[in-house]
Amino acid sequence: VQLMESGETSVQTGGSLRLSCVASGYTSSRQCMGWFRQAPGKEREGVASINGNGFTTYADSVKGRFTISKDNAKQTLFLQMNSLRPEDTAMYYCAARSDYYCLTFIPTNYPYWGQGTQVTVSS
């Protein structure tokens, strides 16, 4: 399984960015995928997840601003980030489970990870 993130990496406060994650060697259409982030000196935290049936979950800090979605035909996961704040600055990672349900934002529950992409929001 390989996950490859891509997308714009820098924006000013209040701006928008869109991240993409292409999955290979993995059937994303019916399985859980998610986005995590890690800022310097902080633990990796869950941002958003999407179940095999399309049910989505968001961290409180991003609700109403971020949207997770999947294009099953293209095996691609997206994270649309709006109204970005400096505190959203972090390395963002795409992650996947071989299960239908995501259950939690615990990183150890996700065996597959992308290499990460840096997102910087300047004030």
Tab-separated table of C-alpha atoms in Angstrom:
chain	number	residue	atom	x	y	z
A	1	VAL	CA	0.000	0.000	0.000
A	2	GLN	CA	1.320	3.414	-0.962
A	3	LEU	CA	-0.160	6.784	-0.113
A	4	MET	CA	1.149	9.914	-1.821
A	5	GLU	CA	0.090	13.395	-0.683
A	6	SER	CA	0.231	16.516	-2.814
A	7	GLY	CA	-1.176	20.040	-2.817
A	8	GLU	CA	-0.435	23.685	-2.194
A	9	THR	CA	1.687	24.233	0.866
A	10	SER	CA	1.603	27.885	1.845
A	11	VAL	CA	-1.126	30.466	2.366
A	12	GLN	CA	-1.962	33.549	4.417
A	13	THR	CA	-4.415	33.584	7.309
A	14	GLY	CA	-7.971	33.221	6.078
A	15	GLY	CA	-6.943	31.537	2.868
A	16	SER	CA	-7.699	28.079	1.489
A	17	LEU	CA	-5.667	25.042	0.506
A	18	ARG	CA	-6.552	21.658	-0.913
A	19	LEU	CA	-4.575	18.507	-0.196
A	20	SER	CA	-4.808	15.297	-2.220
A	21	CYS	CA	-3.709	11.753	-1.434
A	22	VAL	CA	-3.524	9.056	-4.089
A	23	ALA	CA	-3.702	5.454	-2.885
A	24	SER	CA	-2.146	2.521	-4.721
A	25	GLY	CA	-2.157	-1.134	-3.816
A	26	TYR	CA	-5.238	-0.405	-1.712
A	27	THR	CA	-8.960	-0.312	-2.358
A	28	SER	CA	-10.000	2.971	-0.809
A	29	SER	CA	-13.602	2.909	-1.933
A	30	ARG	CA	-14.908	0.775	0.941
A	31	GLN	CA	-12.287	1.411	3.602
A	32	CYS	CA	-11.444	4.071	6.155
A	33	MET	CA	-9.070	6.905	5.302
A	34	GLY	CA	-8.086	9.981	7.236
A	35	TRP	CA	-5.927	13.049	7.586
A	36	PHE	CA	-3.630	13.709	10.521
A	37	ARG	CA	-1.268	16.572	11.299
A	38	GLN	CA	1.751	17.143	13.494
A	39	ALA	CA	3.174	20.504	14.487
A	40	PRO	CA	6.742	20.862	15.837
A	41	GLY	CA	6.927	19.737	19.438
A	42	LYS	CA	3.381	18.371	19.430
A	43	GLU	CA	1.847	14.934	19.101
A	44	ARG	CA	0.280	13.771	15.867
A	45	GLU	CA	-3.440	14.502	15.932
A	46	GLY	CA	-6.405	13.437	13.860
A	47	VAL	CA	-7.977	16.084	11.634
A	48	ALA	CA	-10.677	14.291	9.647
A	49	SER	CA	-11.690	10.774	8.646
A	50	ILE	CA	-14.093	9.163	6.224
A	51	ASN	CA	-15.622	5.695	6.588
A	52	GLY	CA	-16.163	3.186	3.811
A	53	ASN	CA	-19.753	4.449	3.513
A	54	GLY	CA	-18.720	8.101	3.328
A	55	PHE	CA	-19.494	9.008	6.940
A	56	THR	CA	-17.135	11.777	8.042
A	57	THR	CA	-15.687	12.826	11.381
A	58	TYR	CA	-13.776	15.998	12.219
A	59	ALA	CA	-11.640	17.271	15.045
A	60	ASP	CA	-13.376	20.091	16.920
A	61	SER	CA	-10.621	22.505	15.926
A	62	VAL	CA	-11.416	22.173	12.199
A	63	LYS	CA	-15.195	21.637	12.150
A	64	GLY	CA	-16.896	24.001	9.739
A	65	ARG	CA	-13.592	24.894	8.070
A	66	PHE	CA	-12.211	21.612	6.670
A	67	THR	CA	-13.946	19.078	4.428
A	68	ILE	CA	-12.737	15.533	3.751
A	69	SER	CA	-13.892	13.685	0.637
A	70	LYS	CA	-12.961	10.767	-1.610
A	71	ASP	CA	-13.018	10.110	-5.343
A	72	ASN	CA	-13.304	6.329	-5.346
A	73	ALA	CA	-12.798	5.992	-9.101
A	74	LYS	CA	-9.454	7.784	-8.822
A	75	GLN	CA	-8.480	6.244	-5.450
A	76	THR	CA	-7.925	9.767	-4.192
A	77	LEU	CA	-8.601	11.345	-0.815
A	78	PHE	CA	-8.989	15.125	-0.467
A	79	LEU	CA	-8.849	17.666	2.329
A	80	GLN	CA	-10.295	21.075	1.524
A	81	MET	CA	-9.100	23.575	4.123
A	82	ASN	CA	-10.790	26.976	4.368
A	83	SER	CA	-10.429	29.914	6.769
A	84	LEU	CA	-6.943	28.754	7.623
A	85	ARG	CA	-5.239	29.975	10.793
A	86	PRO	CA	-1.574	30.070	11.840
A	87	GLU	CA	-2.309	27.280	14.324
A	88	ASP	CA	-3.178	25.009	11.378
A	89	THR	CA	0.501	25.080	10.396
A	90	ALA	CA	1.803	21.504	10.550
A	91	MET	CA	2.939	18.493	8.561
A	92	TYR	CA	-0.199	16.866	7.183
A	93	TYR	CA	-0.370	13.116	6.659
A	94	CYS	CA	-2.770	10.904	4.758
A	95	ALA	CA	-3.517	7.589	6.513
A	96	ALA	CA	-5.563	4.479	5.836
A	97	ARG	CA	-6.978	1.410	7.564
A	98	SER	CA	-7.921	-1.955	6.102
A	99	ASP	CA	-11.309	-1.662	7.762
A	100	TYR	CA	-14.666	-0.205	6.823
A	101	TYR	CA	-14.954	1.916	9.967
A	102	CYS	CA	-12.475	4.497	11.219
A	103	LEU	CA	-13.613	4.379	14.894
A	104	THR	CA	-11.073	6.771	16.372
A	105	PHE	CA	-8.324	9.273	15.609
A	106	ILE	CA	-5.672	7.152	17.316
A	107	PRO	CA	-2.696	7.107	14.918
A	108	THR	CA	-1.690	3.550	15.829
A	109	ASN	CA	-5.025	2.343	14.441
A	110	TYR	CA	-3.865	3.346	10.946
A	111	PRO	CA	-1.202	1.027	9.508
A	112	TYR	CA	-0.676	2.905	6.246
A	113	TRP	CA	0.778	6.422	5.980
A	114	GLY	CA	1.897	8.885	3.360
A	115	GLN	CA	5.179	10.750	3.570
A	116	GLY	CA	3.516	13.984	4.678
A	117	THR	CA	3.224	17.438	3.188
A	118	GLN	CA	4.018	20.681	4.999
A	119	VAL	CA	1.255	23.261	5.333
A	120	THR	CA	2.247	26.745	6.460
A	121	VAL	CA	-0.252	29.487	7.300
A	122	SER	CA	1.310	32.896	7.749
A	123	SER	CA	-0.249	35.750	9.681
